[in-house]
PDB file of N, CA and C in Angstrom:
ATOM      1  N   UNK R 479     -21.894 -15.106  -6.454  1.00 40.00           N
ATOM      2  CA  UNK R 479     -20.590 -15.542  -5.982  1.00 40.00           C
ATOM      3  C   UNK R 479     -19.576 -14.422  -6.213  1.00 40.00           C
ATOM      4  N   UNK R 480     -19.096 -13.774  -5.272  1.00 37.00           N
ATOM      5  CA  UNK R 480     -17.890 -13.086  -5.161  1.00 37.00           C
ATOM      6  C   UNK R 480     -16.771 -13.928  -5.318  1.00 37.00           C
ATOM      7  N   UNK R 481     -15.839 -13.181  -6.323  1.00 36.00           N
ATOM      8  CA  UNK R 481     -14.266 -13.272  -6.842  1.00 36.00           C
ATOM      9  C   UNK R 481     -13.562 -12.609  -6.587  1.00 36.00           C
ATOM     10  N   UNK R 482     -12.481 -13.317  -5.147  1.00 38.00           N
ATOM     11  CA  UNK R 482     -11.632 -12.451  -4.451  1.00 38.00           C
ATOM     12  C   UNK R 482     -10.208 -12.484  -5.053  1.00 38.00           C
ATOM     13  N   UNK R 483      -9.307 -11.229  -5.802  1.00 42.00           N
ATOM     14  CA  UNK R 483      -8.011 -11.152  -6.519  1.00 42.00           C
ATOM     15  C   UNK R 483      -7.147 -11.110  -5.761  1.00 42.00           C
ATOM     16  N   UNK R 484      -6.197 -11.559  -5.488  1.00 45.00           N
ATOM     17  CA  UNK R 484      -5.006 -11.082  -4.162  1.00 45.00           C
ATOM     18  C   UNK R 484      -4.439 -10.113  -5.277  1.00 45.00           C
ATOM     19  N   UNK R 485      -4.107  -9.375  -4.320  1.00 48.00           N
ATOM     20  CA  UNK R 485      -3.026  -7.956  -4.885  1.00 48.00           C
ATOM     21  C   UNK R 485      -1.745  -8.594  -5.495  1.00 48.00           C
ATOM     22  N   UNK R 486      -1.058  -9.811  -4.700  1.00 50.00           N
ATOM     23  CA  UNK R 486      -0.138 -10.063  -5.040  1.00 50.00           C
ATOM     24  C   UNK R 486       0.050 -10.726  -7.210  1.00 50.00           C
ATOM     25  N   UNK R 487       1.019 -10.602  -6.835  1.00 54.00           N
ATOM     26  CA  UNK R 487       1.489 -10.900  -8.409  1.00 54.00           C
ATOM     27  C   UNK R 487       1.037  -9.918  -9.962  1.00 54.00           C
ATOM     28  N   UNK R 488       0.126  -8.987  -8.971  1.00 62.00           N
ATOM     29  CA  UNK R 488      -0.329  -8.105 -10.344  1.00 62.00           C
ATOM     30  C   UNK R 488       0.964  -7.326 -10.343  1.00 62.00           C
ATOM     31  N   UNK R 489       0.363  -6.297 -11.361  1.00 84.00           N
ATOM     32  CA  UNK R 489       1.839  -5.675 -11.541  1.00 84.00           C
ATOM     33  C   UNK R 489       1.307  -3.793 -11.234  1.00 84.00           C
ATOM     34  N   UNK R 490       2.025  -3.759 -10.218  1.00 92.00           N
ATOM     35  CA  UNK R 490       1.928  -2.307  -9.639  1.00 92.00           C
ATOM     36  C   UNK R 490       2.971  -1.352  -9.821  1.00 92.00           C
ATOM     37  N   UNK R 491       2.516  -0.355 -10.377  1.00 94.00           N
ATOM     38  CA  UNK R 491       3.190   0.854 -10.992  1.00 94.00           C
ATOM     39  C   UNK R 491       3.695   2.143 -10.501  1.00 94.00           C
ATOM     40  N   UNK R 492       5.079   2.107 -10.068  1.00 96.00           N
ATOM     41  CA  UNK R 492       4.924   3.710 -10.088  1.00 96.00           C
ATOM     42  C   UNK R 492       5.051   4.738 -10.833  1.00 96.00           C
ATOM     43  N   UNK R 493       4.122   5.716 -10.997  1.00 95.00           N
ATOM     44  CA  UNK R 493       3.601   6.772 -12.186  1.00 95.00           C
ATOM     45  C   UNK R 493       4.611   7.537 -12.380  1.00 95.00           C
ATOM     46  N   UNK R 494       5.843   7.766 -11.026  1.00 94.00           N
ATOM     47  CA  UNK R 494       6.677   8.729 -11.157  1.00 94.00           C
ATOM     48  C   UNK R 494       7.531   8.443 -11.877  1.00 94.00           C
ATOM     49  N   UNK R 495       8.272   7.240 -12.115  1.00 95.00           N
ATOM     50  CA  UNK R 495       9.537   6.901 -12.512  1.00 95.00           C
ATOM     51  C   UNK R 495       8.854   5.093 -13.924  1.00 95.00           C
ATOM     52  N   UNK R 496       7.799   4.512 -13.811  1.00 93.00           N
ATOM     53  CA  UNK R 496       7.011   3.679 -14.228  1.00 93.00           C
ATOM     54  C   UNK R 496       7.684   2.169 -14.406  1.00 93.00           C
ATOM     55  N   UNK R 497       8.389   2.192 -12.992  1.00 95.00           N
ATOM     56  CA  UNK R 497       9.001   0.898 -12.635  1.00 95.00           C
ATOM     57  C   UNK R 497       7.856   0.071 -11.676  1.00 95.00           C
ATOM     58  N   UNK R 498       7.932  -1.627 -12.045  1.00 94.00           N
ATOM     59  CA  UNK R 498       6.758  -1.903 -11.270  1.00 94.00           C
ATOM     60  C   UNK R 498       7.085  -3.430 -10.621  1.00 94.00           C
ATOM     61  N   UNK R 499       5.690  -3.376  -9.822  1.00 94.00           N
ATOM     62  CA  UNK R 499       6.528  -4.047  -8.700  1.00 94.00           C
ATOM     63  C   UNK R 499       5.404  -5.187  -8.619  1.00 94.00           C
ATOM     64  N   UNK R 500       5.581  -6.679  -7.791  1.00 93.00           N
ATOM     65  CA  UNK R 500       4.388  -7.364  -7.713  1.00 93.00           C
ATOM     66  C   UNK R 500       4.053  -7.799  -6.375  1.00 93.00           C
ATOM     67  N   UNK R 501       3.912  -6.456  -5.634  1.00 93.00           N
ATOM     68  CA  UNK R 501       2.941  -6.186  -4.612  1.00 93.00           C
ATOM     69  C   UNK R 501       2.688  -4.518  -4.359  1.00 93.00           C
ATOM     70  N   UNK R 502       2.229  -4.453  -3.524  1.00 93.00           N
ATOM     71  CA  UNK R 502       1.461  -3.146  -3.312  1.00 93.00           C
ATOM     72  C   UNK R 502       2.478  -2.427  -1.833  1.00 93.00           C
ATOM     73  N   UNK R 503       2.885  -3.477  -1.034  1.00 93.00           N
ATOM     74  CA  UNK R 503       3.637  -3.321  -0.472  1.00 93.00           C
ATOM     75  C   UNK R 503       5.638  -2.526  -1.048  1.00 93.00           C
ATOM     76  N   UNK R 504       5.583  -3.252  -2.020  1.00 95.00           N
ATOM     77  CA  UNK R 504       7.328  -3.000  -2.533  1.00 95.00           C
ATOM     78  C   UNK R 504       6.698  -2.219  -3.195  1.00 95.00           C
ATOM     79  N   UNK R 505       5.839  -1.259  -3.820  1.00 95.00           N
ATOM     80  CA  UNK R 505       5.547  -0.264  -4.689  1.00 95.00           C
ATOM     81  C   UNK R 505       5.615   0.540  -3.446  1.00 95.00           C
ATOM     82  N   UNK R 506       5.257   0.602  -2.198  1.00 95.00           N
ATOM     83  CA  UNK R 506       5.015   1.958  -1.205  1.00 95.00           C
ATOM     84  C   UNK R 506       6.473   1.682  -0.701  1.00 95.00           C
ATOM     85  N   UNK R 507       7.083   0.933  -0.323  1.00 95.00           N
ATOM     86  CA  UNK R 507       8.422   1.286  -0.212  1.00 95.00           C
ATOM     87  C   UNK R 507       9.299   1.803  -0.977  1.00 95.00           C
ATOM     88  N   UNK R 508       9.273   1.729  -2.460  1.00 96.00           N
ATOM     89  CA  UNK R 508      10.043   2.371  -3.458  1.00 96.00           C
ATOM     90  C   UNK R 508       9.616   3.965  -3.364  1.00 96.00           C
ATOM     91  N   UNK R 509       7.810   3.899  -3.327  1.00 96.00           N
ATOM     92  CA  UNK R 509       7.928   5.573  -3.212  1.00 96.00           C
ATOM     93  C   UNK R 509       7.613   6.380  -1.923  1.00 96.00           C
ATOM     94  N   UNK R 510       8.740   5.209  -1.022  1.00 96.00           N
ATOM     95  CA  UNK R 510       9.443   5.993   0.255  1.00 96.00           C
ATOM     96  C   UNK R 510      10.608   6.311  -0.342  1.00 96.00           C
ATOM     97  N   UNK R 511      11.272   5.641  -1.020  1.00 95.00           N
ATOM     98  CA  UNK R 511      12.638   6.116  -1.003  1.00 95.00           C
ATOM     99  C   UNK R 511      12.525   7.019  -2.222  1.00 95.00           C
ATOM    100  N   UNK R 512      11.479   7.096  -3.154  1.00 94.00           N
ATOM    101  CA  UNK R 512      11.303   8.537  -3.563  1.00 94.00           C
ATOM    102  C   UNK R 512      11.152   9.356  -2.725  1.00 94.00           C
ATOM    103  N   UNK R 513      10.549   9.313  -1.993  1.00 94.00           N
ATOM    104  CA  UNK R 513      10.718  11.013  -1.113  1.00 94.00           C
ATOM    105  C   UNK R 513      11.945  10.999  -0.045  1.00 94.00           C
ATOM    106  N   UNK R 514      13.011  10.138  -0.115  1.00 92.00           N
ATOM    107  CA  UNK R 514      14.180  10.487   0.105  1.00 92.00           C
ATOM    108  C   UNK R 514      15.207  10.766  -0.648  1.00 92.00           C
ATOM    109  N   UNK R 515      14.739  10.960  -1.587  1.00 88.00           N
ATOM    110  CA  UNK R 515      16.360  10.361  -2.565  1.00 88.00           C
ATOM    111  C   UNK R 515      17.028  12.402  -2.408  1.00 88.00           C
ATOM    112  N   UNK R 516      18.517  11.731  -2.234  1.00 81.00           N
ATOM    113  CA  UNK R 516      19.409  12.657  -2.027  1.00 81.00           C
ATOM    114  C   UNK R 516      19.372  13.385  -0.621  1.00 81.00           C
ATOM    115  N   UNK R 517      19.088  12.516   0.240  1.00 81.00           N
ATOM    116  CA  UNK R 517      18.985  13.005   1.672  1.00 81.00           C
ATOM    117  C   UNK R 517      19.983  12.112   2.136  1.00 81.00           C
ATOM    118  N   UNK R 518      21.273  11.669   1.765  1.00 82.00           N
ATOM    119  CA  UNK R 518      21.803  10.789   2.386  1.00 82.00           C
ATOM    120  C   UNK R 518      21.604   9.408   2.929  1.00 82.00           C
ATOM    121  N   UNK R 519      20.482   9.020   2.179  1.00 84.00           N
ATOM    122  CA  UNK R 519      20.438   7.575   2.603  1.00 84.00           C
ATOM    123  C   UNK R 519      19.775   7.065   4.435  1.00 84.00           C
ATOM    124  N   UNK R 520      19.295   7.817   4.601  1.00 92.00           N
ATOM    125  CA  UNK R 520      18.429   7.691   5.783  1.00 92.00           C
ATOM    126  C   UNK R 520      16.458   8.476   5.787  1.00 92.00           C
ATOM    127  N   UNK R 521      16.284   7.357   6.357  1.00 95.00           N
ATOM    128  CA  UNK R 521      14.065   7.593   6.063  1.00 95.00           C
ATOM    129  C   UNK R 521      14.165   7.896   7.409  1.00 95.00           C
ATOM    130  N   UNK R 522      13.400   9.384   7.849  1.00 95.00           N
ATOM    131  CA  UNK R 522      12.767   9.449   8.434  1.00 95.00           C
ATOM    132  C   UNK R 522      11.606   9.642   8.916  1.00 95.00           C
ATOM    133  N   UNK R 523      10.837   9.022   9.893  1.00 96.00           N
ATOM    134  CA  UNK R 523       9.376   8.957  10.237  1.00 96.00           C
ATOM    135  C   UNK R 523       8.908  10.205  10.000  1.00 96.00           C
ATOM    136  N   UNK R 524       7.757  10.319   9.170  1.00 94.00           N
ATOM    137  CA  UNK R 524       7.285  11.826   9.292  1.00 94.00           C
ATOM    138  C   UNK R 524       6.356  11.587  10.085  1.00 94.00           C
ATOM    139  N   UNK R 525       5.926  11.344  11.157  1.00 95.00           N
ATOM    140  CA  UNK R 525       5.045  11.394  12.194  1.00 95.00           C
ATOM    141  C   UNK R 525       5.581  11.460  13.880  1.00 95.00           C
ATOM    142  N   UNK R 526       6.792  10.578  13.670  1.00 97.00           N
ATOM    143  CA  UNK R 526       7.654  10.640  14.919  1.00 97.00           C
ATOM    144  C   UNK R 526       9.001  10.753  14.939  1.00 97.00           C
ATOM    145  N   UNK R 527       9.548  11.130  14.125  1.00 95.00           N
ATOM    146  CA  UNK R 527      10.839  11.489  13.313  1.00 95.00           C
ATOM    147  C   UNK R 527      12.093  10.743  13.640  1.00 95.00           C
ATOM    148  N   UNK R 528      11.699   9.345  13.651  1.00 96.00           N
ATOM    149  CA  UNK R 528      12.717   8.452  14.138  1.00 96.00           C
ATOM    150  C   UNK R 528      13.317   7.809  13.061  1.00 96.00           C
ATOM    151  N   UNK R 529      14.716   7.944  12.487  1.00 95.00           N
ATOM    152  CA  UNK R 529      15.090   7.446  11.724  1.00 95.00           C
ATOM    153  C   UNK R 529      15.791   6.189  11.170  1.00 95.00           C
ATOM    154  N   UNK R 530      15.958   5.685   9.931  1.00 96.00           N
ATOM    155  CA  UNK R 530      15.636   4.590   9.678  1.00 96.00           C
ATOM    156  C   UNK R 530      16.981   4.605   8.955  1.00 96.00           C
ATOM    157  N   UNK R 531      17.907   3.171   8.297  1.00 95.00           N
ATOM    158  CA  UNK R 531      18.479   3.085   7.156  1.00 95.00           C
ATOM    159  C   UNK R 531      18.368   2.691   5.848  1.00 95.00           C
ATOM    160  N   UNK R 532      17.056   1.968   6.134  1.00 95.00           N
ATOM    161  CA  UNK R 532      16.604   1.212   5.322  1.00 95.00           C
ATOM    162  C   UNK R 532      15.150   1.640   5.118  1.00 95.00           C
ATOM    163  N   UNK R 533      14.406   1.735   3.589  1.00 95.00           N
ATOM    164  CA  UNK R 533      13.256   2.345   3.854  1.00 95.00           C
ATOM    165  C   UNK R 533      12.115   1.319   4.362  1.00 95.00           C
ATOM    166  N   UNK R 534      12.332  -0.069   3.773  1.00 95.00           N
ATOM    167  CA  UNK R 534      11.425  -1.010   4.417  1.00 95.00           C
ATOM    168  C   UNK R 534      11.451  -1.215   5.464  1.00 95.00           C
ATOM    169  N   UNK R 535      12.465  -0.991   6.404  1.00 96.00           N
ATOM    170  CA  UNK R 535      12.205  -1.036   8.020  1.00 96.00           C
ATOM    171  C   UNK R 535      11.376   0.601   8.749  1.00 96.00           C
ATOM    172  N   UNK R 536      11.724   1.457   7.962  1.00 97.00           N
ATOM    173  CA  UNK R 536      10.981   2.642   8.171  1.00 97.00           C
ATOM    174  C   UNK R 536       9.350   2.601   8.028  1.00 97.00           C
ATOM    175  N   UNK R 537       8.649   1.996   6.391  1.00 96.00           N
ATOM    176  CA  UNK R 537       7.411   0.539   6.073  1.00 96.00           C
ATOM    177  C   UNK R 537       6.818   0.596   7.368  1.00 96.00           C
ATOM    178  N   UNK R 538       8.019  -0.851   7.976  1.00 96.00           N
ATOM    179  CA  UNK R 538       7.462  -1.667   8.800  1.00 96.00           C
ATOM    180  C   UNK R 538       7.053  -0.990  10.386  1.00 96.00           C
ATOM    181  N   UNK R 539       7.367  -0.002  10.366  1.00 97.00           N
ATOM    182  CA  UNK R 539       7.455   1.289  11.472  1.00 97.00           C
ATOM    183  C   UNK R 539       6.119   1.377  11.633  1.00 97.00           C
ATOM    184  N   UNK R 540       5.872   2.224  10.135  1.00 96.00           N
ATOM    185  CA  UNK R 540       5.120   3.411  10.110  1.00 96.00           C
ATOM    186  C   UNK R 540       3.362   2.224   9.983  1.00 96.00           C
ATOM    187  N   UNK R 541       3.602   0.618   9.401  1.00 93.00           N
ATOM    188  CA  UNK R 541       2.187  -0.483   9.627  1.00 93.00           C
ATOM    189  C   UNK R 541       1.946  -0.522  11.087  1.00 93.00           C
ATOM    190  N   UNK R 542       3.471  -0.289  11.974  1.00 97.00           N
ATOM    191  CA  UNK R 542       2.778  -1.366  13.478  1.00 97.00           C
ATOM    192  C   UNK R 542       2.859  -0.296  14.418  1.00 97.00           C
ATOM    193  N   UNK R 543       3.247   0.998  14.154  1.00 97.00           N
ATOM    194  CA  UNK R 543       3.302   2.225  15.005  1.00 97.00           C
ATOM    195  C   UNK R 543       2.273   3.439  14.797  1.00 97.00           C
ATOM    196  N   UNK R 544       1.827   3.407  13.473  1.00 96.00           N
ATOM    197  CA  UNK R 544       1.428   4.704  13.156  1.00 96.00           C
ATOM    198  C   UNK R 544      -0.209   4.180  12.440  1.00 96.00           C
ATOM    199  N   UNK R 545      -1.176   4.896  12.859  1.00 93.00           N
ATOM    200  CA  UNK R 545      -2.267   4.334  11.971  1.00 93.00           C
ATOM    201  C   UNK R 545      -3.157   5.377  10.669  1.00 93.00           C
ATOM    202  N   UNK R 546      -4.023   5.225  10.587  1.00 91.00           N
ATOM    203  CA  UNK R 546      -4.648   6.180   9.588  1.00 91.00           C
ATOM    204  C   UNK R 546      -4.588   7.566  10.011  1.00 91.00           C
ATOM    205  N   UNK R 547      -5.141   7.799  11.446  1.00 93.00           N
ATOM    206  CA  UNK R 547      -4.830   9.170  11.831  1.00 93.00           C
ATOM    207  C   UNK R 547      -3.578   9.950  11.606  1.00 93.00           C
ATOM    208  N   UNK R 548      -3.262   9.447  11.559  1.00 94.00           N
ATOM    209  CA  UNK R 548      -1.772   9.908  11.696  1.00 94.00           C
ATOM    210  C   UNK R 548      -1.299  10.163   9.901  1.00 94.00           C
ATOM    211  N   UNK R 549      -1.942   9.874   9.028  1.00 96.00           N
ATOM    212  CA  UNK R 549      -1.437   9.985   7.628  1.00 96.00           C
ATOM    213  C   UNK R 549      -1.936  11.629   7.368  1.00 96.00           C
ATOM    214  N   UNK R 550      -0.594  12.413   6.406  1.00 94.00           N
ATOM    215  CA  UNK R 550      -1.097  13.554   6.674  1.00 94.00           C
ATOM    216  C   UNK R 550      -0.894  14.386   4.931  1.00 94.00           C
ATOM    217  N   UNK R 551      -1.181  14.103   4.143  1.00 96.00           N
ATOM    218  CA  UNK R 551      -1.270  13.763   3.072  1.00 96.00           C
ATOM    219  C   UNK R 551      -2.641  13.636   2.615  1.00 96.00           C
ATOM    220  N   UNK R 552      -3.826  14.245   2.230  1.00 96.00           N
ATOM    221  CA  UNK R 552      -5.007  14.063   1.843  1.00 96.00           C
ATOM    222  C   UNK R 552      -5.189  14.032   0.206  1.00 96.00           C
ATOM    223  N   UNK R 553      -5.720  13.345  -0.005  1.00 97.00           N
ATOM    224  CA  UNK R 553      -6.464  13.011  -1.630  1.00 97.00           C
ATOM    225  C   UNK R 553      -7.522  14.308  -1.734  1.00 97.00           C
ATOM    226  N   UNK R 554      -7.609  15.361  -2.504  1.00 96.00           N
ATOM    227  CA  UNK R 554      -8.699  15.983  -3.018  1.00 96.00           C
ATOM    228  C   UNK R 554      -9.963  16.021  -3.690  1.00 96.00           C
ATOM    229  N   UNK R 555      -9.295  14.328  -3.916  1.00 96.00           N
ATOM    230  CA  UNK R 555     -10.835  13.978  -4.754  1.00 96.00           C
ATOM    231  C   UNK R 555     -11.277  12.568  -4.895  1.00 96.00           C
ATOM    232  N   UNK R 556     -10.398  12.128  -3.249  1.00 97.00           N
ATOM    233  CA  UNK R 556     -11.413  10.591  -2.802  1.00 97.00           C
ATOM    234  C   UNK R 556     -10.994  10.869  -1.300  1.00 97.00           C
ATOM    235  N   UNK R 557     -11.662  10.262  -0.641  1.00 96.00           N
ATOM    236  CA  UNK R 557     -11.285  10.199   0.803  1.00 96.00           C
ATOM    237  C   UNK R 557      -9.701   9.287   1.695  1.00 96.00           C
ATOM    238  N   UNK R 558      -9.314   8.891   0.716  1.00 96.00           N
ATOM    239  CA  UNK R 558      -7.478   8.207   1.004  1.00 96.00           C
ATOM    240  C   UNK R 558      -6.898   9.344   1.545  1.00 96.00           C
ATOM    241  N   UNK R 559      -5.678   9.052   2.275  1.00 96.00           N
ATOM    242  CA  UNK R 559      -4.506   9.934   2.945  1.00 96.00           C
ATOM    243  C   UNK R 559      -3.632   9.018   2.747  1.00 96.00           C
ATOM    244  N   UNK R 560      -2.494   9.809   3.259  1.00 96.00           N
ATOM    245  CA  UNK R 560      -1.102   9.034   3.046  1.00 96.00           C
ATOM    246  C   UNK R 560       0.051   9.509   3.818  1.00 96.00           C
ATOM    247  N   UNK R 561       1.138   9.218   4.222  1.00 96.00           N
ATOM    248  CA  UNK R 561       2.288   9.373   4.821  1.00 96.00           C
ATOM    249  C   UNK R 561       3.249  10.323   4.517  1.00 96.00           C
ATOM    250  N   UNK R 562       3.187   9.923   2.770  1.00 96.00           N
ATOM    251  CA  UNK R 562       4.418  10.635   2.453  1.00 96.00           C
ATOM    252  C   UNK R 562       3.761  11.255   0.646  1.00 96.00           C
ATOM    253  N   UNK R 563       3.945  12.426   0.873  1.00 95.00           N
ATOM    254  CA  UNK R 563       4.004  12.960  -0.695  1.00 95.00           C
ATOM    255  C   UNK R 563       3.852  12.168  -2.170  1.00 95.00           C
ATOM    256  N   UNK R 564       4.729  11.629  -2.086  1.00 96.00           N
ATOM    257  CA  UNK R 564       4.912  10.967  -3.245  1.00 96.00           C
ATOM    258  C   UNK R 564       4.025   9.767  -3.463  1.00 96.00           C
ATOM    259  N   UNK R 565       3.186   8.943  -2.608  1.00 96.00           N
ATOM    260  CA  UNK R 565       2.730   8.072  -2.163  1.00 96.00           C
ATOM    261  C   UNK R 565       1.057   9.037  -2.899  1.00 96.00           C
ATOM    262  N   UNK R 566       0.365  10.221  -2.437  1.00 97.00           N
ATOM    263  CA  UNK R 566      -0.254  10.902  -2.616  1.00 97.00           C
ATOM    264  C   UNK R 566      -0.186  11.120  -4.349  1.00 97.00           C
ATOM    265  N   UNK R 567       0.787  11.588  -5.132  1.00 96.00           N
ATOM    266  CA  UNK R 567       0.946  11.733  -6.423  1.00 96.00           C
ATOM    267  C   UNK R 567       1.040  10.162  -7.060  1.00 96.00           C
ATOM    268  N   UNK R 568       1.518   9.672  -6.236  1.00 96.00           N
ATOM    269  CA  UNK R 568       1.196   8.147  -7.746  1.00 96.00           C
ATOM    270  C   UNK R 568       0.063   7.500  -7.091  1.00 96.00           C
ATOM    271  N   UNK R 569      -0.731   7.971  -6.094  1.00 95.00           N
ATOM    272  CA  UNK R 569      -2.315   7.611  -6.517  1.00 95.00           C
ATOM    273  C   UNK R 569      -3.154   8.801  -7.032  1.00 95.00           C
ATOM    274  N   UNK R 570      -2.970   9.856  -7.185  1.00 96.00           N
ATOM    275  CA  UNK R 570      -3.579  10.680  -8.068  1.00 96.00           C
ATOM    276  C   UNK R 570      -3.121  10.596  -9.537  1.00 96.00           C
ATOM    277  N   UNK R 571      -2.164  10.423 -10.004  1.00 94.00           N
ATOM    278  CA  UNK R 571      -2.012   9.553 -11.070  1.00 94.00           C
ATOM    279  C   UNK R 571      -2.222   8.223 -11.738  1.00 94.00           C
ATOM    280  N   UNK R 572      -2.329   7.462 -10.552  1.00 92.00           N
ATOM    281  CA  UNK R 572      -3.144   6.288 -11.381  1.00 92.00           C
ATOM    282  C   UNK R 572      -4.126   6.418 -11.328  1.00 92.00           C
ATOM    283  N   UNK R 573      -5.155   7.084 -10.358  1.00 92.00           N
ATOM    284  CA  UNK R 573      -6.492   6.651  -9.907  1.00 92.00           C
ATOM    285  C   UNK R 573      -7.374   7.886 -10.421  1.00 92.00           C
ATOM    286  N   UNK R 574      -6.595   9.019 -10.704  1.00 93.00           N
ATOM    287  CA  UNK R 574      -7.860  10.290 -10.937  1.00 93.00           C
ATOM    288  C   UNK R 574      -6.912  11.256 -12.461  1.00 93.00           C
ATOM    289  N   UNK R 575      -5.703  10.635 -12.754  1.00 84.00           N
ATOM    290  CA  UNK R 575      -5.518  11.462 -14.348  1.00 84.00           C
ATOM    291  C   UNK R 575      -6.397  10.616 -15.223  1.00 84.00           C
ATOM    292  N   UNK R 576      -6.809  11.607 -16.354  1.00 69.00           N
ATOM    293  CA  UNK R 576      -7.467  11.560 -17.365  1.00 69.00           C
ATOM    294  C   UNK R 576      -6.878  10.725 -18.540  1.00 69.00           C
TER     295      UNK R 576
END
C-alpha cells in the first residue's frame, strides 16, 4: 500500500533568507521576488519578457504559458531546471548541501 503526502501544509523553506511557507507554490513565488528585489517592484518573464506587478501573477504566467523547455536554469547534479536563479540555489541547498 502506497502513502500519498500532499505537499500542502508541510513547511517549505527558503535556504536564502529561511522564511517558510505551507506550500510549494508560495515558496516559488517568494523566490521570484528574490530575484527581483530592488528592481522597482515589477517581475519580468524571463522567457518572454512580459512584465508583471505582482510576482504571483508573473507564477501564474510562467504554469499556463511557459513549460519545462523553456526553464533555463540547470541543476548540476540532478536532472531539475528552473526559471529563475534563485529558485536553482534553494534547491541546491536543500537537496544537495552537505
Amino acid at each position: 500500500m502506497t502513502h500519498v503526502v500532499s505537499e500542502e501544509g508541510l513547511n517549505h523553506e527558503c535556504k536564502l533568507c529561511n522564511q517558510t511557507f505551507d506550500s510549494p507554490a508560495k515558496l516559488q513565488c517568494h523566490l521570484i521576488e528574490h530575484s527581483f528585489e530592488g528592481m522597482g517592484g515589477t517581475f519580468k518573464c524571463p522567457v518572454c519578457f512580459t512584465v508583471f506587478v505582482q510576482a504571483n501573477k508573473l507564477q501564474q504566467h510562467i504554469f499556463s504559458a511557459h513549460g519545462q523547455e523553456d526553464k533555463i536554469y540547470d541543476c548540476s547534479q540532478c536532472p531539475q531546471k528552473f526559471f529563475f536563479q534563485t529558485e536553482l540555489q534553494n534547491h541546491t541547498m536543500t537537496q544537495h548541501s552537505s
